[in-house]
Amino acid sequence: MAARYNHREVEPRQRARWDQAKLFEAGTPDPSRPKCYVLEMFPYPSGRIHIGHVRNYAMGDVIARRRRAAGDQVLHPMGWDAFGLPAENAARERGAHPGEWTRDNINTMRTQLQQLGFALDWTREFATCDPSYYRHQQSMFLDFLAAGLVYRKKSKVNWDPVENTVLANEQVVDGRGWRSGALVEQRYLEQWMFAITRFGQELVEALDELTGWPEKVRTMQSNWIGRSEGLKFSFDFDVATPSPVAGGLEVYTTRPDTLFGASFAAISVDHPIALALAEGHTDLAEFCADCRRAGTSEEAVETQEKRGFDTGLRVVHPFDASQTLPVWIANFVLMDYGTGAVFACPAHDQRDLDFARKYNLSVLPVVLPEGAEPEAMVITHTAYVGAGTIFNSGFLDGLTIDAAKAVAINKMEALGQGKRTVNFRLRDWGISRQRYWGSPIPIIHCQNCGPVGVPVEQLPVTLPEDVSFDRPGNPLDHHPSWKHVACPKCGTPALRETDTLDTFVDSSWYWARFCGQPENQPTDLEAVKHWLPVDHYIGGVEHAILHLLYSRFFARAMKSVGHQPYSEPFTRLFTQGMVTHATYKTQNGVWLSPSEVEERDGVWVDREFGQPVTIGAIEKMSKSKRNTVDPEEIIDTYGADVARLFVLSDSPPERDVEWSQSGVEGSWRFIQKVWAAYDALPEDAPGPLTTATVAQGPALELRRAGHKAVAAITAAIDSYRFNSAIAHIHELVGHIRRAETLEAPHMLEARAEVLGILARVMQPFTPHLSEEAWTRLGGDGFCAQAPWPHPDPALLIDTTLIMPVQVNGKKRGELVLEKGMPRDEIEALALKCPDAQPFLVGQNVAKVIVVPDRIINIVTG
RNA sequence: GGGGACGUGGCGAAAUAGGUAGACGCAGCGGACUUAAAAUCCGUUGGAGCGAUCCGUGCGGGUUCAAGUCCCGCCGUCCCUACCA
């Protein structure tokens, strides 16, 4: 009787062997082998791992193990994105110190990840909250400061009133904080900024080269950076209506070709001119205040009505001094894009048209669609934004749009009134956060010297341990002594910067620190040169903009100050789908986890109290909504291999999956079946690296199946089609099991060979089982170190093949043919194919299509 | 408003140079073993029909010997983005 495969005994034993042999340590750079850096986005230590983590890290592990077997020197590290708000929330809620809470979580999650048998180099583990990590982040901040990549600016910031902190633009979603969901307010604060726009051009251009990234992510980044080419120019004010501030009215436009269709100019409510006019002009001031309120809080900007206020000022048309345009304050003009002022051409811009119709402003079409008559070109309620020829436009008449843009810009430049300008939607990255649990910003503010960097030899600036969270705001600011220090320059009493760095900074360069961790430098230059860029970066698509853009910026910034040599950090990016689950809420609005609810008589109730619960949306597993599923039960009941295999089995990895445990038993049964196949092999069978010598018969067929499976599985893994790879593994196991009962020459050899192959191709998915099987087969060393099997090309080609015979495109029969048979012979056989005969009698055969090795189609008529 | 993805059995899904639609798995059904059950194994499972056969990849057209795949036009779902001048 076959022995059951006992994961409880096997898995810890095999993991101990790997650990003892230090199998997954990357080691020092070995120039004799190709390197492969496989990285999954490191986790935030929120408490315990959930199924989503298992899926993410199982994918990376498949790639890492496959590359190692292929002969690459693999770096596959793990660490912790350990700073962040939840730790402070935990501190406020239950009085635990954020550091302690974080450390506990890390310990728990590390144990869980280790139980899953991931081939990780744990010697390189670090957490971003380690002073030995953020120390270097602080020194790089100072490097960037010296290089002009960091600056300080009083700026309008997005203030999250619930979290009491500033948010980056990227962290504001629909006017709400990305985490709290609270309506964001506008405040003015002194902020440290990273000059990410310095690299705007590069960041968008280099996207074309990132062919290993999904098109979708590249498009999203490109849209976010939002490069546009246009003209910046200045209107002179009409002498009759002088501006309250010096200079002309500067505007930015991408449509200088439509300048002759200008009907008015519009400025933002926050434009300096508007602010100046608001002094002593109550109506106007009230209008602006009103717009600001609606402006930032309205989700449905689309439905928001266009509103304006005529300033009474007029500006002179730059190409026609006899013409002046009114200047309006308009709620649809954004102060922080372009110059905060626009000229409006209602005929060819829908927003401008809506505004013009509402306030009875002129509408003059200047672009004529091809074939249209100038008199027939009437704009009513829809602006014309298509192609055409310029008319009604003086010296631009008759030109195409593109030509007219060029001519208009040249003319403006010749007049000295404007300049060709590239504009970006991307803004600089505000990195100051009024938070405790983050990396301190290494700056001391001195009354005499201004902001002074903390001398490098005094780094790290560490967080004080004795902080209290009993009142809102920043505990660093409340701390009695921490911020009081002497100025490093002049020695007079000064104040430490109490803001900490946005935690996105922490995750923007951790990939470089994994390469090597020198004590006195952020990076080991030899090591980063060898290991970077990351070859396979795997993580959620939700980071398509924020994290990935920041990391691309950091790569460039670090390159410019000499900390690593590459512009792009990630060669290949794979965005895996999310694991989702329904959410549950009690009548009182408390979130419940899936394990706390159950279905009773068709109604979902709280397991403990029996109260009905509301089933909410199906969402990404997250701790805040409590819809996580802990893999522990599955690991305990079925084993780590089953958990790994199951999460990769059915769905394509890039697709979201709604979690369901149904089917996990199938994976468990499969593993038992695989073990039975090894167990069925006699003890005296040859080893796993056998090549069976067999010319024909069932043993040859088994070898063919094995080698074809290797080809298919390898191709599937290498293109991230893990679900397909597993399907092919299933098929191969089917072949092996069916062959067990066959008596044929060389069968034992063939079985040993194919079982040896099976262990190695399953190793990335089910490493413990494979290792045990390897030992069972009498293999030397570790399966995890065995070379990836290479299919024998001769076995991939069938000597006979089954070709379907179609009549008029419908399959009517099959022929078994020798490979490479001449076309006319195939044709003759096809016409005699018995199953096809009923469809051919009395028919005239018009032609016979023979696609070699694929299909035959007999066409009648 | 802009951009993108997708639509195939009861379910998750295969089919990535146009070439046997539904691989592989889940669930189901039938059977074997068992006093019985579990476990395991075998068979079966797109729909209609006793059958030969017919119909089937969201809908309507088209190209082709041949379309899930290519083209045109719809419908639907989801994601991202959003007054960016």
Short mmCIF file of N, CA and C (backbone and C1' of nucleotides) in Angstrom, two decimals, chain A residues 4 219-220 224 253-254 301-302 304 306 332-334 337 342 351 425 427 650-652 655 662 666 669 721 723 727 730-731 804 806 810-812 849 851 854-855 857 859, chain B residues 1-8 12-17 19-21 23-27 39-42 52-55 64-66 78-85:
data_model
loop_
_atom_site.label_atom_id
_atom_site.label_comp_id
_atom_site.label_asym_id
_atom_site.label_seq_id
_atom_site.Cartn_x
_atom_site.Cartn_y
_atom_site.Cartn_z
N ARG A 4 1.12 7.62 2.17
CA ARG A 4 0.65 8.99 1.96
C ARG A 4 1.82 9.96 2.01
N THR A 219 1.43 53.51 -20.66
CA THR A 219 0.44 54.52 -21.03
C THR A 219 0.02 55.34 -19.82
N MET A 220 -0.21 54.65 -18.70
CA MET A 220 -0.64 55.36 -17.49
C MET A 220 0.42 56.36 -17.04
N TRP A 224 0.22 60.39 -16.96
CA TRP A 224 0.42 61.08 -15.68
C TRP A 224 1.44 62.19 -15.83
N THR A 253 -0.70 77.77 -24.19
CA THR A 253 -1.70 77.13 -25.05
C THR A 253 -1.05 76.06 -25.91
N THR A 254 -1.83 75.02 -26.21
CA THR A 254 -1.36 74.02 -27.18
C THR A 254 -2.00 74.29 -28.53
N VAL A 301 -16.55 66.83 -11.05
CA VAL A 301 -16.12 68.06 -11.70
C VAL A 301 -16.85 68.22 -13.03
N GLU A 302 -17.13 67.07 -13.64
CA GLU A 302 -17.77 67.06 -14.95
C GLU A 302 -19.10 67.79 -14.93
N GLN A 304 -19.95 69.97 -12.76
CA GLN A 304 -19.87 71.31 -12.19
C GLN A 304 -20.02 72.36 -13.28
N LYS A 306 -19.80 75.72 -15.44
CA LYS A 306 -18.78 76.75 -15.70
C LYS A 306 -19.27 78.06 -15.09
N PHE A 332 -12.92 77.10 -14.14
CA PHE A 332 -12.33 75.91 -14.75
C PHE A 332 -10.84 76.06 -15.04
N VAL A 333 -10.27 77.20 -14.70
CA VAL A 333 -8.84 77.39 -14.95
C VAL A 333 -8.06 77.03 -13.67
N LEU A 334 -7.08 76.14 -13.84
CA LEU A 334 -6.30 75.65 -12.71
C LEU A 334 -5.04 76.49 -12.52
N TYR A 337 -1.49 74.54 -13.21
CA TYR A 337 -1.10 73.97 -14.50
C TYR A 337 -0.79 75.12 -15.45
N VAL A 342 -5.44 81.31 -19.39
CA VAL A 342 -5.56 80.79 -20.75
C VAL A 342 -6.21 81.85 -21.64
N ARG A 351 -14.99 73.46 -23.45
CA ARG A 351 -15.12 74.22 -22.20
C ARG A 351 -15.32 75.69 -22.47
N ARG A 425 2.29 67.92 -16.93
CA ARG A 425 1.23 67.82 -15.94
C ARG A 425 1.83 67.43 -14.59
N ARG A 427 3.88 67.29 -11.35
CA ARG A 427 4.36 68.34 -10.43
C ARG A 427 5.49 67.77 -9.60
N ASP A 650 -5.50 28.21 -11.44
CA ASP A 650 -6.59 28.35 -12.39
C ASP A 650 -6.59 29.61 -13.22
N SER A 651 -6.25 30.75 -12.59
CA SER A 651 -6.44 32.00 -13.31
C SER A 651 -5.12 32.52 -13.85
N PRO A 652 -5.19 33.21 -14.98
CA PRO A 652 -3.98 33.85 -15.47
C PRO A 652 -3.49 34.87 -14.44
N ARG A 655 -4.71 38.52 -13.95
CA ARG A 655 -6.13 38.78 -13.75
C ARG A 655 -6.49 38.77 -12.27
N SER A 662 -12.77 26.65 -2.97
CA SER A 662 -13.20 25.43 -3.64
C SER A 662 -12.17 25.09 -4.70
N GLY A 666 -8.54 19.75 -4.71
CA GLY A 666 -8.08 19.21 -5.98
C GLY A 666 -6.57 19.29 -6.07
N ARG A 669 -5.19 16.62 -3.79
CA ARG A 669 -5.29 15.31 -4.41
C ARG A 669 -4.21 15.13 -5.47
N ARG A 721 2.86 32.48 -17.79
CA ARG A 721 1.56 31.80 -17.89
C ARG A 721 1.56 30.60 -16.96
N ASN A 723 -0.64 29.36 -14.93
CA ASN A 723 -1.79 28.48 -14.98
C ASN A 723 -1.66 27.46 -16.11
N ALA A 727 -1.31 23.30 -15.96
CA ALA A 727 -2.17 22.40 -16.76
C ALA A 727 -1.31 21.37 -17.49
N HIS A 730 -0.20 18.73 -15.11
CA HIS A 730 -1.28 17.76 -14.90
C HIS A 730 -1.30 16.71 -16.00
N GLU A 731 -1.18 17.18 -17.22
CA GLU A 731 -1.23 16.25 -18.34
C GLU A 731 -0.08 15.25 -18.29
N PRO A 804 -6.88 16.35 -39.21
CA PRO A 804 -8.32 16.40 -39.44
C PRO A 804 -8.61 16.64 -40.93
N GLN A 806 -11.39 18.16 -43.32
CA GLN A 806 -12.61 18.96 -43.37
C GLN A 806 -13.22 18.87 -44.77
N LYS A 810 -15.84 22.01 -42.46
CA LYS A 810 -16.34 21.29 -41.29
C LYS A 810 -15.62 19.97 -41.16
N LYS A 811 -15.20 19.66 -39.94
CA LYS A 811 -14.44 18.45 -39.73
C LYS A 811 -15.33 17.23 -39.95
N ARG A 812 -14.87 16.33 -40.83
CA ARG A 812 -15.66 15.13 -41.13
C ARG A 812 -14.90 13.86 -40.81
N ILE A 849 -7.27 21.90 -49.94
CA ILE A 849 -6.26 22.70 -49.25
C ILE A 849 -5.53 21.78 -48.28
N VAL A 851 -2.70 22.03 -45.45
CA VAL A 851 -1.76 22.80 -44.64
C VAL A 851 -0.87 21.79 -43.93
N ARG A 854 -1.06 20.27 -40.30
CA ARG A 854 -2.15 20.91 -39.57
C ARG A 854 -3.53 20.38 -39.95
N ILE A 855 -3.89 20.60 -41.20
CA ILE A 855 -5.29 20.35 -41.55
C ILE A 855 -5.44 20.14 -43.06
N ASN A 857 -8.52 20.52 -46.02
CA ASN A 857 -9.87 21.01 -46.26
C ASN A 857 -10.23 20.74 -47.72
N VAL A 859 -12.74 21.32 -50.67
CA VAL A 859 -13.76 22.31 -51.02
C VAL A 859 -14.52 21.81 -52.24
P G B 1 -19.47 60.88 -22.93
"O5'" G B 1 -18.24 61.86 -22.68
"C5'" G B 1 -18.10 62.95 -23.58
"C4'" G B 1 -16.74 63.54 -23.38
"C3'" G B 1 -15.57 62.59 -23.61
"O3'" G B 1 -15.25 62.44 -24.98
"C1'" G B 1 -15.23 63.75 -21.59
P G B 2 -14.70 61.03 -25.51
"O5'" G B 2 -13.23 61.01 -24.91
"C5'" G B 2 -12.24 61.90 -25.40
"C4'" G B 2 -10.94 61.66 -24.68
"C3'" G B 2 -10.42 60.23 -24.75
"O3'" G B 2 -9.75 59.97 -25.96
"C1'" G B 2 -10.34 60.97 -22.52
P G B 3 -9.79 58.48 -26.58
"O5'" G B 3 -8.88 57.66 -25.56
"C5'" G B 3 -7.49 57.91 -25.49
"C4'" G B 3 -6.87 57.08 -24.40
"C3'" G B 3 -7.06 55.59 -24.52
"O3'" G B 3 -6.20 54.99 -25.47
"C1'" G B 3 -7.49 56.24 -22.30
P G B 4 -6.73 53.71 -26.29
"O5'" G B 4 -6.72 52.54 -25.19
"C5'" G B 4 -5.50 52.09 -24.66
"C4'" G B 4 -5.74 51.23 -23.46
"C3'" G B 4 -6.44 49.91 -23.70
"O3'" G B 4 -5.61 48.94 -24.29
"C1'" G B 4 -7.31 50.91 -21.75
P A B 5 -6.27 47.75 -25.18
"O5'" A B 5 -6.88 46.79 -24.06
"C5'" A B 5 -6.01 46.11 -23.15
"C4'" A B 5 -6.83 45.46 -22.07
"C3'" A B 5 -7.82 44.42 -22.54
"O3'" A B 5 -7.20 43.18 -22.80
"C1'" A B 5 -8.87 45.85 -20.99
P C B 6 -7.75 42.29 -24.04
"O5'" C B 6 -9.14 41.73 -23.48
"C5'" C B 6 -9.15 40.88 -22.35
"C4'" C B 6 -10.50 40.88 -21.70
"C3'" C B 6 -11.63 40.24 -22.50
"O3'" C B 6 -11.59 38.83 -22.44
"C1'" C B 6 -12.40 42.24 -21.52
P G B 7 -12.23 37.96 -23.64
"O5'" G B 7 -13.78 38.04 -23.30
"C5'" G B 7 -14.26 37.55 -22.05
"C4'" G B 7 -15.75 37.83 -21.93
"C3'" G B 7 -16.60 37.01 -22.89
"O3'" G B 7 -17.75 36.51 -22.22
"C1'" G B 7 -17.03 39.32 -23.17
P U B 8 -17.57 35.13 -21.42
"O5'" U B 8 -17.24 34.08 -22.56
"C5'" U B 8 -18.16 33.88 -23.62
"C4'" U B 8 -17.82 32.62 -24.34
"C3'" U B 8 -17.95 31.35 -23.52
"O3'" U B 8 -19.29 30.88 -23.54
"C1'" U B 8 -15.88 31.34 -24.69
P G B 12 -16.58 31.96 -14.21
"O5'" G B 12 -15.15 31.39 -13.80
"C5'" G B 12 -14.61 31.68 -12.52
"C4'" G B 12 -13.23 31.09 -12.40
"C3'" G B 12 -12.30 31.38 -13.56
"O3'" G B 12 -11.77 32.69 -13.47
"C1'" G B 12 -12.13 29.11 -12.98
P A B 13 -11.39 33.45 -14.78
"O5'" A B 13 -10.31 32.48 -15.38
"C5'" A B 13 -10.24 32.24 -16.77
"C4'" A B 13 -9.55 30.93 -16.94
"C3'" A B 13 -8.93 30.74 -18.31
"O3'" A B 13 -7.61 31.25 -18.26
"C1'" A B 13 -10.28 28.86 -17.76
P A B 14 -6.88 31.63 -19.58
"O5'" A B 14 -6.42 30.20 -20.04
"C5'" A B 14 -6.72 29.82 -21.33
"C4'" A B 14 -6.07 28.53 -21.61
"C3'" A B 14 -5.64 28.50 -23.06
"O3'" A B 14 -4.27 28.80 -23.15
"C1'" A B 14 -7.23 26.81 -22.66
P A B 15 -3.83 30.00 -24.06
"O5'" A B 15 -4.24 29.48 -25.51
"C5'" A B 15 -3.66 28.28 -26.00
"C4'" A B 15 -4.46 27.81 -27.19
"C3'" A B 15 -4.75 28.87 -28.23
"O3'" A B 15 -3.63 29.08 -29.07
"C1'" A B 15 -6.71 27.64 -27.79
P U B 16 -3.76 30.17 -30.26
"O5'" U B 16 -2.72 31.30 -29.87
"C5'" U B 16 -2.69 32.45 -30.72
"C4'" U B 16 -1.49 33.30 -30.39
"C3'" U B 16 -0.17 32.54 -30.30
"O3'" U B 16 0.44 32.62 -31.59
"C1'" U B 16 -0.41 34.18 -28.57
P A B 17 1.61 31.73 -32.08
"O5'" A B 17 0.85 31.27 -33.41
"C5'" A B 17 -0.18 32.05 -33.92
"C4'" A B 17 0.37 33.21 -34.75
"C3'" A B 17 -0.32 33.34 -36.09
"O3'" A B 17 -1.28 34.38 -35.98
"C1'" A B 17 2.03 33.09 -36.40
P G B 19 -5.22 29.57 -35.96
"O5'" G B 19 -5.75 28.22 -36.60
"C5'" G B 19 -7.14 27.99 -36.68
"C4'" G B 19 -7.38 26.62 -37.25
"C3'" G B 19 -6.38 25.58 -36.77
"O3'" G B 19 -7.07 24.37 -36.62
"C1'" G B 19 -6.34 25.72 -39.13
P U B 20 -7.71 23.98 -35.22
"O5'" U B 20 -8.41 22.61 -35.59
"C5'" U B 20 -9.45 22.56 -36.56
"C4'" U B 20 -10.43 21.51 -36.14
"C3'" U B 20 -11.03 21.73 -34.75
"O3'" U B 20 -12.39 21.33 -34.78
"C1'" U B 20 -9.93 19.64 -34.83
P A B 21 -13.46 22.50 -34.90
"O5'" A B 21 -13.25 23.36 -33.58
"C5'" A B 21 -13.59 22.80 -32.34
"C4'" A B 21 -12.83 23.51 -31.26
"C3'" A B 21 -13.11 23.00 -29.87
"O3'" A B 21 -12.21 21.94 -29.57
"C1'" A B 21 -13.36 25.34 -29.92
P A B 23 -11.85 20.20 -22.56
"O5'" A B 23 -10.37 19.65 -22.41
"C5'" A B 23 -9.65 19.18 -23.55
"C4'" A B 23 -8.20 19.56 -23.45
"C3'" A B 23 -7.56 19.40 -22.08
"O3'" A B 23 -7.16 18.06 -21.86
"C1'" A B 23 -6.99 21.51 -22.96
P C B 24 -7.61 17.27 -20.57
"O5'" C B 24 -7.08 18.22 -19.39
"C5'" C B 24 -5.70 18.28 -19.07
"C4'" C B 24 -5.47 19.30 -17.98
"C3'" C B 24 -6.43 19.18 -16.79
"O3'" C B 24 -6.03 18.17 -15.89
"C1'" C B 24 -6.33 21.42 -17.47
P G B 25 -7.13 17.35 -15.11
"O5'" G B 25 -7.80 18.44 -14.16
"C5'" G B 25 -7.12 18.87 -12.99
"C4'" G B 25 -7.78 20.10 -12.43
"C3'" G B 25 -9.14 19.94 -11.77
"O3'" G B 25 -9.04 19.36 -10.49
"C1'" G B 25 -9.12 21.89 -13.08
P C B 26 -10.26 18.60 -9.86
"O5'" C B 26 -11.30 19.76 -9.54
"C5'" C B 26 -11.03 20.70 -8.50
"C4'" C B 26 -12.16 21.69 -8.41
"C3'" C B 26 -13.54 21.10 -8.18
"O3'" C B 26 -13.75 20.76 -6.82
"C1'" C B 26 -13.67 22.73 -9.86
P A B 27 -14.60 19.47 -6.47
"O5'" A B 27 -16.07 19.88 -6.98
"C5'" A B 27 -16.84 20.87 -6.30
"C4'" A B 27 -18.09 21.16 -7.08
"C3'" A B 27 -18.97 19.96 -7.39
"O3'" A B 27 -19.81 19.61 -6.31
"C1'" A B 27 -18.64 21.21 -9.35
P A B 39 -14.44 11.64 0.19
"O5'" A B 39 -13.09 10.81 0.12
"C5'" A B 39 -11.94 11.23 0.87
"C4'" A B 39 -10.87 10.18 0.80
"C3'" A B 39 -10.46 9.78 -0.61
"O3'" A B 39 -9.52 10.67 -1.17
"C1'" A B 39 -10.85 7.84 0.67
P U B 40 -9.59 11.00 -2.73
"O5'" U B 40 -9.20 9.62 -3.39
"C5'" U B 40 -7.90 9.08 -3.21
"C4'" U B 40 -7.84 7.69 -3.77
"C3'" U B 40 -8.24 7.57 -5.23
"O3'" U B 40 -7.17 7.90 -6.10
"C1'" U B 40 -9.35 5.91 -4.00
P C B 41 -7.48 8.59 -7.50
"O5'" C B 41 -7.96 7.37 -8.38
"C5'" C B 41 -7.09 6.27 -8.65
"C4'" C B 41 -7.87 5.14 -9.25
"C3'" C B 41 -8.68 5.50 -10.50
"O3'" C B 41 -7.86 5.50 -11.66
"C1'" C B 41 -10.04 4.27 -9.03
P C B 42 -8.22 6.49 -12.85
"O5'" C B 42 -9.46 5.75 -13.54
"C5'" C B 42 -9.28 4.48 -14.16
"C4'" C B 42 -10.61 3.97 -14.65
"C3'" C B 42 -11.40 4.94 -15.51
"O3'" C B 42 -10.96 4.97 -16.85
"C1'" C B 42 -12.83 4.00 -13.89
P A B 52 -25.74 10.17 -34.08
"O5'" A B 52 -25.00 10.16 -35.50
"C5'" A B 52 -25.00 8.99 -36.32
"C4'" A B 52 -25.67 9.28 -37.64
"C3'" A B 52 -25.37 10.65 -38.24
"O3'" A B 52 -24.13 10.68 -38.91
"C1'" A B 52 -27.67 10.14 -38.45
P U B 53 -23.21 11.95 -38.84
"O5'" U B 53 -24.26 13.14 -38.77
"C5'" U B 53 -24.66 13.87 -39.92
"C4'" U B 53 -25.88 14.70 -39.58
"C3'" U B 53 -25.60 16.12 -39.14
"O3'" U B 53 -25.41 16.98 -40.25
"C1'" U B 53 -27.15 15.13 -37.65
P C B 54 -24.51 18.28 -40.07
"O5'" C B 54 -25.46 19.23 -39.23
"C5'" C B 54 -26.66 19.74 -39.82
"C4'" C B 54 -27.51 20.42 -38.76
"C3'" C B 54 -26.83 21.58 -38.05
"O3'" C B 54 -26.90 22.77 -38.81
"C1'" C B 54 -27.84 20.19 -36.45
P C B 55 -25.70 23.81 -38.69
"O5'" C B 55 -25.96 24.43 -37.24
"C5'" C B 55 -27.19 25.09 -36.96
"C4'" C B 55 -27.23 25.50 -35.50
"C3'" C B 55 -25.99 26.22 -35.00
"O3'" C B 55 -25.99 27.58 -35.41
"C1'" C B 55 -26.61 24.58 -33.43
P U B 64 -13.10 37.15 -50.06
"O5'" U B 64 -12.37 36.00 -49.23
"C5'" U B 64 -10.95 35.97 -49.16
"C4'" U B 64 -10.52 34.85 -48.26
"C3'" U B 64 -11.13 33.49 -48.59
"O3'" U B 64 -10.42 32.87 -49.66
"C1'" U B 64 -11.25 33.88 -46.26
P C B 65 -11.27 31.99 -50.74
"O5'" C B 65 -11.66 30.66 -49.94
"C5'" C B 65 -12.62 29.77 -50.47
"C4'" C B 65 -12.66 28.52 -49.62
"C3'" C B 65 -12.81 28.75 -48.13
"O3'" C B 65 -14.16 28.93 -47.78
"C1'" C B 65 -11.07 27.20 -48.51
P A B 66 -14.55 30.02 -46.73
"O5'" A B 66 -13.83 29.49 -45.42
"C5'" A B 66 -14.33 28.32 -44.77
"C4'" A B 66 -13.45 27.97 -43.61
"C3'" A B 66 -13.25 29.08 -42.59
"O3'" A B 66 -14.32 29.10 -41.67
"C1'" A B 66 -11.17 28.08 -43.11
P C B 78 -19.63 47.20 -14.03
"O5'" C B 78 -18.05 47.08 -13.98
"C5'" C B 78 -17.44 46.01 -13.27
"C4'" C B 78 -15.98 45.89 -13.65
"C3'" C B 78 -15.14 47.14 -13.41
"O3'" C B 78 -14.78 47.29 -12.06
"C1'" C B 78 -14.65 46.26 -15.55
P C B 79 -14.52 48.77 -11.49
"O5'" C B 79 -13.06 49.08 -12.03
"C5'" C B 79 -11.97 48.26 -11.64
"C4'" C B 79 -10.75 48.59 -12.46
"C3'" C B 79 -10.32 50.05 -12.43
"O3'" C B 79 -9.61 50.37 -11.25
"C1'" C B 79 -10.29 49.29 -14.66
P C B 80 -9.76 51.85 -10.65
"O5'" C B 80 -8.80 52.69 -11.60
"C5'" C B 80 -7.43 52.34 -11.72
"C4'" C B 80 -6.83 53.06 -12.90
"C3'" C B 80 -6.95 54.58 -12.87
"O3'" C B 80 -5.98 55.16 -12.02
"C1'" C B 80 -7.52 53.80 -15.01
P U B 81 -6.32 56.49 -11.23
"O5'" U B 81 -6.59 57.53 -12.41
"C5'" U B 81 -5.51 58.09 -13.13
"C4'" U B 81 -6.02 58.97 -14.22
"C3'" U B 81 -6.90 60.13 -13.77
"O3'" U B 81 -6.14 61.21 -13.24
"C1'" U B 81 -7.89 59.08 -15.63
P A B 82 -6.74 61.98 -11.96
"O5'" A B 82 -7.68 63.06 -12.66
"C5'" A B 82 -7.17 63.92 -13.64
"C4'" A B 82 -8.26 64.23 -14.61
"C3'" A B 82 -9.34 65.16 -14.11
"O3'" A B 82 -8.89 66.49 -14.13
"C1'" A B 82 -10.29 63.43 -15.40
P C B 83 -9.73 67.59 -13.45
"O5'" C B 83 -9.99 68.56 -14.70
"C5'" C B 83 -10.52 68.02 -15.89
"C4'" C B 83 -11.01 69.15 -16.77
"C3'" C B 83 -9.99 70.24 -16.96
"O3'" C B 83 -9.92 70.59 -18.34
"C1'" C B 83 -12.03 71.14 -16.25
P C B 84 -9.13 69.61 -19.36
"O5'" C B 84 -7.62 69.97 -19.04
"C5'" C B 84 -7.01 71.17 -19.55
"C4'" C B 84 -5.53 70.93 -19.69
"C3'" C B 84 -5.24 69.51 -20.21
"O3'" C B 84 -4.69 69.42 -21.51
"C1'" C B 84 -4.23 69.87 -18.04
P A B 85 -3.57 70.03 -22.14
"O5'" A B 85 -4.34 71.25 -22.81
"C5'" A B 85 -3.63 72.39 -23.17
"C4'" A B 85 -4.63 73.49 -23.36
"C3'" A B 85 -4.02 74.89 -23.42
"O3'" A B 85 -3.55 75.18 -24.72
"C1'" A B 85 -5.79 74.91 -21.89
#
